[in-house]
């Protein structure tokens, strides 16, 4: 009876250890690029997000594919820098309510199943939630994914949104003579490394 109990205990421990090693944890590498592109009545403008952090979890399948179980990205609002200088920076922070909501956050809302991740670029749809200025909206994010050397995963894509959907008043400058357009596009190129 004791031998049977030991076998059961060892089997349970092996199952637990195996299940724990199935999931692969990734963290955002430092070589990311996240930009925000917009328009105004005078000219187009671009902003660069300086501080971004993120993590994700993949589970390999027996057929060689993987499931993207979760991914979370955080962008620090006060790290955003405009091509048009300090006035635009401050207007951006004010519009995004940076003092109250210091981060823009994206996280997937359901796993992406059976992704064949290799050196050939694939496009996936990641259903998720985007939170800006304290307002969360669902988004369907089209993302290109490819395996890089050393097991890095490259994610690249863009997402267009309307600021008013997030209760954001499009910023103005130059005593109101410069008025930004309502639609902006967030573009990203990021890589994740296995931890």
N, C-alpha and C. Protein backbone atom coordinates (compact mmCIF):
# COMPACT_ATOMS: atom_id res chain seq x y z
N UNK A 1 0.82 -1.19 0.00
CA UNK A 1 0.00 0.00 0.00
C UNK A 1 0.87 1.26 0.00
N UNK A 2 1.97 1.23 0.77
CA UNK A 2 2.86 2.39 0.83
C UNK A 2 3.53 2.62 -0.52
N UNK A 3 3.87 1.53 -1.20
CA UNK A 3 4.51 1.66 -2.51
C UNK A 3 3.54 2.30 -3.50
N UNK A 4 2.27 1.86 -3.46
CA UNK A 4 1.25 2.43 -4.34
C UNK A 4 1.07 3.92 -4.08
N UNK A 5 1.05 4.31 -2.81
CA UNK A 5 0.89 5.72 -2.44
C UNK A 5 2.07 6.55 -2.95
N UNK A 6 3.29 5.97 -2.84
CA UNK A 6 4.48 6.68 -3.33
C UNK A 6 4.44 6.87 -4.83
N UNK A 7 3.99 5.83 -5.54
CA UNK A 7 3.88 5.91 -7.00
C UNK A 7 2.89 7.00 -7.39
N UNK A 8 1.75 7.03 -6.71
CA UNK A 8 0.72 8.06 -6.98
C UNK A 8 1.28 9.46 -6.71
N UNK A 9 2.02 9.59 -5.62
CA UNK A 9 2.59 10.89 -5.25
C UNK A 9 3.62 11.34 -6.28
N UNK A 10 4.49 10.41 -6.70
CA UNK A 10 5.50 10.74 -7.71
C UNK A 10 4.84 11.09 -9.04
N UNK A 11 3.80 10.36 -9.40
CA UNK A 11 3.08 10.63 -10.65
C UNK A 11 2.45 12.01 -10.62
N UNK A 12 1.84 12.36 -9.49
CA UNK A 12 1.21 13.68 -9.35
C UNK A 12 2.26 14.78 -9.41
N UNK A 13 3.40 14.55 -8.77
CA UNK A 13 4.47 15.56 -8.78
C UNK A 13 5.02 15.74 -10.18
N UNK A 14 5.19 14.63 -10.93
CA UNK A 14 5.69 14.71 -12.30
C UNK A 14 4.71 15.48 -13.19
N UNK A 15 3.42 15.19 -13.02
CA UNK A 15 2.39 15.88 -13.80
C UNK A 15 2.41 17.38 -13.51
N UNK A 16 2.55 17.74 -12.23
CA UNK A 16 2.59 19.16 -11.84
C UNK A 16 3.81 19.86 -12.44
N UNK A 17 4.98 19.19 -12.34
CA UNK A 17 6.21 19.78 -12.87
C UNK A 17 6.11 19.91 -14.39
N UNK A 18 5.59 18.88 -15.06
CA UNK A 18 5.47 18.93 -16.52
C UNK A 18 4.55 20.05 -16.95
N UNK A 19 3.41 20.19 -16.26
CA UNK A 19 2.45 21.25 -16.61
C UNK A 19 3.08 22.61 -16.41
N UNK A 20 3.88 22.74 -15.38
CA UNK A 20 4.51 24.03 -15.09
C UNK A 20 5.54 24.42 -16.13
N UNK A 21 6.20 23.39 -16.75
CA UNK A 21 7.24 23.70 -17.72
C UNK A 21 6.67 23.89 -19.12
N UNK A 22 5.41 23.56 -19.34
CA UNK A 22 4.81 23.73 -20.65
C UNK A 22 4.71 25.20 -21.04
N UNK A 23 4.36 26.04 -20.10
CA UNK A 23 4.18 27.45 -20.40
C UNK A 23 5.54 28.13 -20.53
N UNK A 24 5.66 28.95 -21.57
CA UNK A 24 6.89 29.70 -21.81
C UNK A 24 6.61 31.17 -21.55
N UNK A 25 7.36 31.73 -20.63
CA UNK A 25 7.18 33.14 -20.25
C UNK A 25 8.14 34.02 -21.05
N UNK A 26 7.60 35.09 -21.60
CA UNK A 26 8.39 36.03 -22.38
C UNK A 26 8.27 37.42 -21.77
N UNK A 27 9.31 38.23 -21.99
CA UNK A 27 9.30 39.61 -21.52
C UNK A 27 9.72 40.51 -22.69
N UNK A 28 9.19 41.72 -22.71
CA UNK A 28 9.49 42.67 -23.78
C UNK A 28 10.97 43.06 -23.76
N UNK A 29 11.64 42.93 -24.91
CA UNK A 29 13.03 43.34 -25.04
C UNK A 29 13.11 44.86 -25.16
N UNK A 30 14.32 45.39 -25.00
CA UNK A 30 14.52 46.85 -24.97
C UNK A 30 14.49 47.50 -26.35
N UNK A 31 14.56 46.71 -27.42
CA UNK A 31 14.67 47.29 -28.76
C UNK A 31 13.31 47.51 -29.42
N UNK A 32 12.36 48.04 -28.66
CA UNK A 32 11.01 48.26 -29.19
C UNK A 32 10.91 49.63 -29.87
N UNK A 33 9.89 49.75 -30.68
CA UNK A 33 9.54 51.03 -31.30
C UNK A 33 8.03 51.16 -31.28
N UNK A 34 7.54 52.19 -30.58
CA UNK A 34 6.10 52.46 -30.52
C UNK A 34 5.90 53.94 -30.85
N UNK A 35 5.14 54.21 -31.90
CA UNK A 35 4.89 55.59 -32.30
C UNK A 35 3.40 55.84 -32.45
N UNK A 36 3.05 57.10 -32.33
CA UNK A 36 1.66 57.54 -32.52
C UNK A 36 1.67 58.55 -33.66
N UNK A 37 0.86 58.30 -34.66
CA UNK A 37 0.78 59.19 -35.82
C UNK A 37 -0.59 59.85 -35.86
N UNK A 38 -0.59 61.15 -36.10
CA UNK A 38 -1.83 61.89 -36.19
C UNK A 38 -1.76 63.00 -37.21
N UNK A 39 -2.86 63.69 -37.37
CA UNK A 39 -2.95 64.79 -38.32
C UNK A 39 -3.49 66.03 -37.61
N UNK A 40 -3.40 67.15 -38.28
CA UNK A 40 -4.02 68.39 -37.79
C UNK A 40 -4.41 69.23 -38.99
N UNK A 41 -5.02 70.37 -38.70
CA UNK A 41 -5.40 71.25 -39.80
C UNK A 41 -4.19 71.95 -40.44
N UNK A 42 -3.01 71.83 -39.80
CA UNK A 42 -1.80 72.46 -40.34
C UNK A 42 -0.81 71.44 -40.90
N UNK A 43 -0.62 70.33 -40.20
CA UNK A 43 0.38 69.36 -40.63
C UNK A 43 0.17 68.03 -39.89
N UNK A 44 0.80 66.98 -40.42
CA UNK A 44 0.82 65.69 -39.72
C UNK A 44 1.81 65.77 -38.57
N UNK A 45 1.66 64.90 -37.60
CA UNK A 45 2.57 64.89 -36.46
C UNK A 45 2.81 63.45 -36.00
N UNK A 46 3.94 63.26 -35.33
CA UNK A 46 4.29 61.94 -34.79
C UNK A 46 4.78 62.09 -33.37
N UNK A 47 4.49 61.08 -32.58
CA UNK A 47 4.99 61.02 -31.20
C UNK A 47 5.63 59.65 -30.98
N UNK A 48 6.64 59.62 -30.14
CA UNK A 48 7.33 58.37 -29.82
C UNK A 48 7.11 58.05 -28.35
N UNK A 49 6.76 56.80 -28.06
CA UNK A 49 6.58 56.35 -26.68
C UNK A 49 7.94 55.84 -26.20
N UNK A 50 8.49 56.50 -25.17
CA UNK A 50 9.84 56.17 -24.72
C UNK A 50 9.94 54.99 -23.78
N UNK A 51 8.93 54.80 -22.92
CA UNK A 51 8.99 53.72 -21.91
C UNK A 51 7.82 52.76 -22.10
N UNK A 52 8.15 51.53 -22.47
CA UNK A 52 7.16 50.48 -22.69
C UNK A 52 7.63 49.22 -21.96
N UNK A 53 6.72 48.53 -21.32
CA UNK A 53 7.05 47.25 -20.68
C UNK A 53 5.98 46.23 -21.06
N UNK A 54 6.32 44.96 -20.96
CA UNK A 54 5.33 43.95 -21.33
C UNK A 54 5.80 42.55 -21.04
N UNK A 55 4.85 41.64 -21.03
CA UNK A 55 5.14 40.22 -20.85
C UNK A 55 4.07 39.40 -21.54
N UNK A 56 4.38 38.15 -21.81
CA UNK A 56 3.43 37.26 -22.46
C UNK A 56 3.71 35.81 -22.11
N UNK A 57 2.73 34.96 -22.36
CA UNK A 57 2.84 33.54 -22.07
C UNK A 57 2.37 32.73 -23.27
N UNK A 58 3.21 31.78 -23.69
CA UNK A 58 2.86 30.85 -24.76
C UNK A 58 2.84 29.43 -24.20
N UNK A 59 1.93 28.62 -24.72
CA UNK A 59 1.90 27.20 -24.38
C UNK A 59 2.08 26.39 -25.66
N UNK A 60 3.14 25.57 -25.74
CA UNK A 60 3.34 24.76 -26.94
C UNK A 60 2.31 23.63 -27.04
N UNK A 61 1.93 23.29 -28.27
CA UNK A 61 1.02 22.18 -28.53
C UNK A 61 1.81 21.00 -29.13
N UNK A 62 1.22 19.83 -29.09
CA UNK A 62 1.90 18.62 -29.56
C UNK A 62 2.17 18.65 -31.07
N UNK A 63 1.40 19.46 -31.83
CA UNK A 63 1.60 19.52 -33.28
C UNK A 63 2.65 20.55 -33.70
N UNK A 64 3.34 21.15 -32.72
CA UNK A 64 4.37 22.13 -33.03
C UNK A 64 3.89 23.57 -33.01
N UNK A 65 2.59 23.77 -32.94
CA UNK A 65 2.06 25.13 -32.84
C UNK A 65 2.08 25.58 -31.39
N UNK A 66 1.72 26.83 -31.16
CA UNK A 66 1.66 27.38 -29.80
C UNK A 66 0.40 28.20 -29.62
N UNK A 67 -0.04 28.28 -28.37
CA UNK A 67 -1.17 29.15 -28.02
C UNK A 67 -0.63 30.37 -27.29
N UNK A 68 -1.03 31.55 -27.73
CA UNK A 68 -0.71 32.77 -27.01
C UNK A 68 -1.75 32.91 -25.91
N UNK A 69 -1.33 32.63 -24.69
CA UNK A 69 -2.27 32.61 -23.56
C UNK A 69 -2.59 34.00 -23.04
N UNK A 70 -1.57 34.83 -22.94
CA UNK A 70 -1.80 36.21 -22.50
C UNK A 70 -0.65 37.08 -22.95
N UNK A 71 -0.94 38.35 -23.07
CA UNK A 71 0.08 39.35 -23.35
C UNK A 71 -0.39 40.67 -22.75
N UNK A 72 0.51 41.36 -22.12
CA UNK A 72 0.19 42.63 -21.47
C UNK A 72 1.26 43.65 -21.82
N UNK A 73 0.83 44.80 -22.30
CA UNK A 73 1.74 45.87 -22.69
C UNK A 73 1.34 47.14 -21.94
N UNK A 74 2.33 47.82 -21.36
CA UNK A 74 2.07 49.09 -20.67
C UNK A 74 2.98 50.17 -21.25
N UNK A 75 2.37 51.30 -21.63
CA UNK A 75 3.11 52.43 -22.18
C UNK A 75 2.97 53.61 -21.23
N UNK A 76 4.08 54.19 -20.84
CA UNK A 76 4.06 55.31 -19.90
C UNK A 76 3.73 56.61 -20.64
N UNK A 77 2.62 57.23 -20.26
CA UNK A 77 2.13 58.41 -20.96
C UNK A 77 3.16 59.53 -20.94
N UNK A 78 3.78 59.77 -19.80
CA UNK A 78 4.72 60.90 -19.70
C UNK A 78 6.06 60.62 -20.38
N UNK A 79 6.21 59.45 -20.99
CA UNK A 79 7.40 59.19 -21.79
C UNK A 79 7.15 59.50 -23.27
N UNK A 80 5.92 59.92 -23.60
CA UNK A 80 5.59 60.25 -24.99
C UNK A 80 6.24 61.59 -25.36
N UNK A 81 6.94 61.60 -26.49
CA UNK A 81 7.59 62.80 -26.97
C UNK A 81 7.12 63.11 -28.39
N UNK A 82 6.76 64.37 -28.62
CA UNK A 82 6.23 64.79 -29.92
C UNK A 82 7.33 65.34 -30.81
N UNK A 83 7.14 65.17 -32.12
CA UNK A 83 8.05 65.78 -33.09
C UNK A 83 7.88 67.29 -33.13
N UNK A 84 6.82 67.79 -32.50
CA UNK A 84 6.52 69.22 -32.53
C UNK A 84 6.91 69.94 -31.24
N UNK A 85 7.59 69.25 -30.32
CA UNK A 85 8.15 69.92 -29.17
C UNK A 85 7.33 69.89 -27.90
N UNK A 86 7.79 70.67 -26.90
CA UNK A 86 7.27 70.62 -25.54
C UNK A 86 5.80 71.01 -25.43
N UNK A 87 5.37 71.99 -26.24
CA UNK A 87 3.96 72.42 -26.17
C UNK A 87 3.04 71.26 -26.50
N UNK A 88 3.37 70.53 -27.58
CA UNK A 88 2.56 69.37 -27.97
C UNK A 88 2.65 68.26 -26.91
N UNK A 89 3.85 68.08 -26.33
CA UNK A 89 4.00 67.08 -25.26
C UNK A 89 3.02 67.37 -24.13
N UNK A 90 3.03 68.60 -23.66
CA UNK A 90 2.17 68.97 -22.53
C UNK A 90 0.70 68.85 -22.88
N UNK A 91 0.33 69.20 -24.11
CA UNK A 91 -1.06 69.05 -24.55
C UNK A 91 -1.47 67.57 -24.60
N UNK A 92 -0.51 66.73 -25.00
CA UNK A 92 -0.78 65.28 -25.03
C UNK A 92 -1.02 64.76 -23.61
N UNK A 93 -0.15 65.13 -22.66
CA UNK A 93 -0.30 64.65 -21.28
C UNK A 93 -1.64 65.11 -20.69
N UNK A 94 -2.00 66.35 -21.00
CA UNK A 94 -3.27 66.88 -20.50
C UNK A 94 -4.45 66.13 -21.11
N UNK A 95 -4.41 65.91 -22.42
CA UNK A 95 -5.51 65.21 -23.11
C UNK A 95 -5.66 63.78 -22.61
N UNK A 96 -4.52 63.13 -22.32
CA UNK A 96 -4.55 61.73 -21.87
C UNK A 96 -4.72 61.60 -20.36
N UNK A 97 -4.87 62.75 -19.67
CA UNK A 97 -5.08 62.77 -18.21
C UNK A 97 -3.99 61.99 -17.49
N UNK A 98 -2.74 62.32 -17.85
CA UNK A 98 -1.58 61.56 -17.38
C UNK A 98 -1.45 61.55 -15.87
N UNK A 99 -1.88 62.61 -15.18
CA UNK A 99 -1.75 62.65 -13.72
C UNK A 99 -2.62 61.59 -13.05
N UNK A 100 -3.75 61.27 -13.67
CA UNK A 100 -4.68 60.29 -13.10
C UNK A 100 -4.48 58.91 -13.72
N UNK A 101 -4.20 58.88 -15.02
CA UNK A 101 -4.04 57.62 -15.74
C UNK A 101 -2.67 57.61 -16.43
N UNK A 102 -1.63 57.23 -15.71
CA UNK A 102 -0.25 57.37 -16.22
C UNK A 102 0.15 56.36 -17.29
N UNK A 103 -0.71 55.37 -17.58
CA UNK A 103 -0.32 54.34 -18.55
C UNK A 103 -1.41 54.10 -19.58
N UNK A 104 -0.98 53.76 -20.79
CA UNK A 104 -1.83 53.18 -21.82
C UNK A 104 -1.58 51.68 -21.75
N UNK A 105 -2.65 50.88 -21.69
CA UNK A 105 -2.49 49.44 -21.43
C UNK A 105 -3.22 48.63 -22.50
N UNK A 106 -2.55 47.60 -23.01
CA UNK A 106 -3.19 46.64 -23.90
C UNK A 106 -3.00 45.25 -23.31
N UNK A 107 -4.07 44.46 -23.30
CA UNK A 107 -3.97 43.05 -22.89
C UNK A 107 -4.97 42.25 -23.71
N UNK A 108 -4.59 41.01 -24.05
CA UNK A 108 -5.52 40.20 -24.83
C UNK A 108 -6.65 39.70 -23.92
N UNK A 109 -7.82 39.55 -24.52
CA UNK A 109 -9.00 39.14 -23.75
C UNK A 109 -9.30 37.65 -23.91
N UNK A 110 -8.72 37.01 -24.92
CA UNK A 110 -8.88 35.56 -25.09
C UNK A 110 -7.65 35.02 -25.79
N UNK A 111 -7.26 33.77 -25.49
CA UNK A 111 -6.06 33.20 -26.09
C UNK A 111 -6.16 33.12 -27.62
N UNK A 112 -5.00 33.20 -28.27
CA UNK A 112 -4.92 32.97 -29.71
C UNK A 112 -4.37 31.57 -29.89
N UNK A 113 -5.18 30.70 -30.48
CA UNK A 113 -4.85 29.27 -30.54
C UNK A 113 -4.07 28.88 -31.79
N UNK A 114 -3.25 27.86 -31.64
CA UNK A 114 -2.60 27.13 -32.75
C UNK A 114 -1.84 28.03 -33.71
N UNK A 115 -0.93 28.85 -33.16
CA UNK A 115 -0.07 29.70 -34.00
C UNK A 115 1.17 28.90 -34.38
N UNK A 116 1.43 28.79 -35.67
CA UNK A 116 2.66 28.14 -36.14
C UNK A 116 3.76 29.19 -36.14
N UNK A 117 4.56 29.22 -35.09
CA UNK A 117 5.59 30.24 -34.95
C UNK A 117 6.92 29.72 -35.49
N UNK A 118 7.41 30.38 -36.54
CA UNK A 118 8.71 30.01 -37.11
C UNK A 118 9.31 31.23 -37.81
N UNK A 119 10.29 30.99 -38.67
CA UNK A 119 10.99 32.11 -39.30
C UNK A 119 10.20 32.71 -40.47
N UNK A 120 9.04 32.14 -40.77
CA UNK A 120 8.15 32.70 -41.79
C UNK A 120 7.10 33.56 -41.09
N UNK A 121 6.97 34.80 -41.54
CA UNK A 121 6.05 35.74 -40.90
C UNK A 121 4.60 35.27 -41.02
N UNK A 122 3.88 35.35 -39.91
CA UNK A 122 2.46 35.01 -39.86
C UNK A 122 1.69 36.23 -39.36
N UNK A 123 0.43 36.35 -39.76
CA UNK A 123 -0.43 37.41 -39.25
C UNK A 123 -1.52 36.78 -38.40
N UNK A 124 -1.66 37.25 -37.17
CA UNK A 124 -2.69 36.75 -36.27
C UNK A 124 -3.61 37.90 -35.86
N UNK A 125 -4.78 37.55 -35.39
CA UNK A 125 -5.70 38.53 -34.83
C UNK A 125 -5.76 38.32 -33.33
N UNK A 126 -5.36 39.33 -32.59
CA UNK A 126 -5.38 39.27 -31.13
C UNK A 126 -6.55 40.12 -30.63
N UNK A 127 -7.55 39.46 -30.08
CA UNK A 127 -8.67 40.20 -29.49
C UNK A 127 -8.26 40.65 -28.10
N UNK A 128 -8.41 41.95 -27.85
CA UNK A 128 -7.96 42.44 -26.56
C UNK A 128 -8.69 43.68 -26.12
N UNK A 129 -8.17 44.27 -25.07
CA UNK A 129 -8.71 45.50 -24.51
C UNK A 129 -7.62 46.56 -24.49
N UNK A 130 -7.96 47.74 -24.98
CA UNK A 130 -7.04 48.87 -24.97
C UNK A 130 -7.59 49.92 -24.02
N UNK A 131 -6.78 50.29 -23.03
CA UNK A 131 -7.19 51.28 -22.04
C UNK A 131 -6.37 52.55 -22.22
N UNK A 132 -7.09 53.64 -22.47
CA UNK A 132 -6.45 54.95 -22.64
C UNK A 132 -7.24 55.96 -21.82
N UNK A 133 -6.54 56.74 -21.03
CA UNK A 133 -7.17 57.79 -20.20
C UNK A 133 -8.30 57.23 -19.34
N UNK A 134 -8.11 56.00 -18.87
CA UNK A 134 -9.08 55.40 -17.98
C UNK A 134 -10.28 54.75 -18.65
N UNK A 135 -10.33 54.78 -19.98
CA UNK A 135 -11.45 54.19 -20.73
C UNK A 135 -10.94 52.94 -21.44
N UNK A 136 -11.64 51.83 -21.29
CA UNK A 136 -11.25 50.57 -21.90
C UNK A 136 -12.21 50.20 -23.02
N UNK A 137 -11.65 49.89 -24.19
CA UNK A 137 -12.44 49.49 -25.35
C UNK A 137 -11.87 48.22 -25.95
N UNK A 138 -12.74 47.34 -26.47
CA UNK A 138 -12.23 46.14 -27.15
C UNK A 138 -11.63 46.50 -28.50
N UNK A 139 -10.56 45.81 -28.87
CA UNK A 139 -9.92 46.00 -30.17
C UNK A 139 -9.55 44.64 -30.76
N UNK A 140 -9.58 44.56 -32.07
CA UNK A 140 -9.08 43.39 -32.79
C UNK A 140 -7.77 43.81 -33.46
N UNK A 141 -6.67 43.36 -32.89
CA UNK A 141 -5.36 43.81 -33.31
C UNK A 141 -4.76 42.81 -34.31
N UNK A 142 -4.48 43.28 -35.54
CA UNK A 142 -3.78 42.44 -36.51
C UNK A 142 -2.28 42.57 -36.25
N UNK A 143 -1.64 41.44 -35.99
CA UNK A 143 -0.24 41.44 -35.59
C UNK A 143 0.55 40.47 -36.46
N UNK A 144 1.68 40.95 -36.99
CA UNK A 144 2.61 40.06 -37.67
C UNK A 144 3.54 39.48 -36.61
N UNK A 145 3.76 38.16 -36.67
CA UNK A 145 4.62 37.50 -35.69
C UNK A 145 5.61 36.61 -36.43
N UNK A 146 6.86 36.64 -36.00
CA UNK A 146 7.89 35.82 -36.63
C UNK A 146 8.95 35.48 -35.58
N UNK A 147 9.56 34.32 -35.72
CA UNK A 147 10.64 33.90 -34.83
C UNK A 147 11.96 34.46 -35.31
N UNK A 148 12.67 35.15 -34.41
CA UNK A 148 13.98 35.71 -34.69
C UNK A 148 15.06 34.80 -34.11
N UNK A 149 16.35 35.04 -34.43
CA UNK A 149 17.43 34.26 -33.81
C UNK A 149 17.38 34.35 -32.28
N UNK A 150 17.94 33.36 -31.62
CA UNK A 150 17.96 33.24 -30.16
C UNK A 150 16.56 33.11 -29.56
N UNK A 151 15.59 32.66 -30.37
CA UNK A 151 14.25 32.41 -29.85
C UNK A 151 13.42 33.65 -29.58
N UNK A 152 13.84 34.80 -30.08
CA UNK A 152 13.04 36.02 -29.91
C UNK A 152 11.79 35.96 -30.77
N UNK A 153 10.73 36.56 -30.29
CA UNK A 153 9.49 36.66 -31.06
C UNK A 153 9.26 38.12 -31.42
N UNK A 154 9.14 38.39 -32.71
CA UNK A 154 8.89 39.75 -33.18
C UNK A 154 7.39 39.94 -33.40
N UNK A 155 6.85 41.02 -32.82
CA UNK A 155 5.46 41.41 -33.03
C UNK A 155 5.46 42.78 -33.71
N UNK A 156 4.71 42.91 -34.80
CA UNK A 156 4.65 44.20 -35.50
C UNK A 156 3.24 44.43 -36.00
N UNK A 157 2.77 45.68 -35.88
CA UNK A 157 1.44 46.00 -36.36
C UNK A 157 1.07 47.44 -36.08
N UNK A 158 -0.20 47.75 -36.29
CA UNK A 158 -0.70 49.10 -36.03
C UNK A 158 -2.18 49.03 -35.68
N UNK A 159 -2.66 50.06 -35.03
CA UNK A 159 -4.06 50.13 -34.65
C UNK A 159 -4.53 51.58 -34.74
N UNK A 160 -5.56 51.82 -35.53
CA UNK A 160 -6.15 53.16 -35.63
C UNK A 160 -7.31 53.27 -34.66
N UNK A 161 -7.39 54.39 -33.98
CA UNK A 161 -8.48 54.64 -33.03
C UNK A 161 -8.93 56.09 -33.15
N UNK A 162 -10.11 56.34 -32.64
CA UNK A 162 -10.60 57.71 -32.53
C UNK A 162 -10.47 58.15 -31.09
N UNK A 163 -9.86 59.31 -30.89
CA UNK A 163 -9.64 59.80 -29.53
C UNK A 163 -10.95 59.97 -28.78
N UNK A 164 -11.99 60.42 -29.46
CA UNK A 164 -13.27 60.67 -28.78
C UNK A 164 -13.90 59.38 -28.26
N UNK A 165 -13.53 58.23 -28.85
CA UNK A 165 -14.03 56.95 -28.34
C UNK A 165 -13.53 56.69 -26.92
N UNK A 166 -12.42 57.35 -26.56
CA UNK A 166 -11.83 57.21 -25.23
C UNK A 166 -12.04 58.46 -24.38
N UNK A 167 -13.06 59.22 -24.76
CA UNK A 167 -13.39 60.47 -24.04
C UNK A 167 -12.23 61.44 -23.99
N UNK A 168 -11.43 61.44 -25.06
CA UNK A 168 -10.29 62.35 -25.16
C UNK A 168 -10.65 63.48 -26.12
N UNK A 169 -10.46 64.69 -25.67
CA UNK A 169 -10.66 65.84 -26.55
C UNK A 169 -9.38 66.04 -27.35
N UNK A 170 -9.45 65.98 -28.69
CA UNK A 170 -8.24 66.15 -29.49
C UNK A 170 -7.51 67.44 -29.12
N UNK A 171 -6.19 67.36 -28.85
CA UNK A 171 -5.44 68.53 -28.39
C UNK A 171 -5.40 69.66 -29.42
N UNK A 172 -5.27 70.86 -28.90
CA UNK A 172 -5.06 72.04 -29.74
C UNK A 172 -3.79 72.75 -29.27
N UNK A 173 -3.28 73.64 -30.13
CA UNK A 173 -2.09 74.42 -29.78
C UNK A 173 -2.14 75.75 -30.51
N UNK A 174 -1.16 76.58 -30.23
CA UNK A 174 -1.06 77.89 -30.87
C UNK A 174 -2.36 78.68 -30.73
N UNK A 175 -2.83 78.75 -29.48
CA UNK A 175 -4.06 79.48 -29.15
C UNK A 175 -5.27 78.99 -29.95
N UNK A 176 -5.26 77.68 -30.20
CA UNK A 176 -6.40 77.07 -30.88
C UNK A 176 -6.31 77.07 -32.39
N UNK A 177 -5.26 77.67 -32.95
CA UNK A 177 -5.15 77.68 -34.41
C UNK A 177 -4.73 76.32 -34.97
N UNK A 178 -4.03 75.51 -34.14
CA UNK A 178 -3.69 74.16 -34.54
C UNK A 178 -4.65 73.20 -33.86
N UNK A 179 -5.37 72.45 -34.67
CA UNK A 179 -6.36 71.50 -34.14
C UNK A 179 -6.03 70.11 -34.68
N UNK A 180 -5.81 69.17 -33.78
CA UNK A 180 -5.46 67.82 -34.21
C UNK A 180 -6.71 67.07 -34.67
N UNK A 181 -6.48 66.14 -35.60
CA UNK A 181 -7.58 65.29 -36.06
C UNK A 181 -7.97 64.28 -35.00
N UNK A 182 -9.17 63.75 -35.13
CA UNK A 182 -9.71 62.83 -34.12
C UNK A 182 -9.06 61.45 -34.20
N UNK A 183 -8.66 61.02 -35.40
CA UNK A 183 -8.12 59.67 -35.57
C UNK A 183 -6.60 59.66 -35.45
N UNK A 184 -6.10 58.71 -34.69
CA UNK A 184 -4.65 58.50 -34.57
C UNK A 184 -4.34 57.03 -34.86
N UNK A 185 -3.09 56.77 -35.19
CA UNK A 185 -2.65 55.40 -35.44
C UNK A 185 -1.45 55.09 -34.55
N UNK A 186 -1.58 54.03 -33.78
CA UNK A 186 -0.49 53.54 -32.94
C UNK A 186 0.24 52.45 -33.72
N UNK A 187 1.54 52.64 -33.95
CA UNK A 187 2.34 51.65 -34.67
C UNK A 187 3.37 51.07 -33.70
N UNK A 188 3.57 49.77 -33.81
CA UNK A 188 4.51 49.14 -32.88
C UNK A 188 5.34 48.07 -33.58
N UNK A 189 6.58 47.96 -33.12
CA UNK A 189 7.48 46.88 -33.54
C UNK A 189 8.22 46.48 -32.28
N UNK A 190 7.91 45.31 -31.77
CA UNK A 190 8.46 44.88 -30.49
C UNK A 190 8.97 43.45 -30.61
N UNK A 191 9.90 43.10 -29.74
CA UNK A 191 10.33 41.71 -29.68
C UNK A 191 10.30 41.25 -28.23
N UNK A 192 10.00 39.97 -28.06
CA UNK A 192 9.91 39.37 -26.73
C UNK A 192 10.97 38.29 -26.60
N UNK A 193 11.59 38.21 -25.43
CA UNK A 193 12.62 37.21 -25.18
C UNK A 193 12.16 36.25 -24.08
N UNK A 194 12.57 35.01 -24.20
CA UNK A 194 12.20 33.97 -23.25
C UNK A 194 12.92 34.21 -21.92
N UNK A 195 12.18 34.08 -20.82
CA UNK A 195 12.80 34.25 -19.51
C UNK A 195 12.79 32.93 -18.74
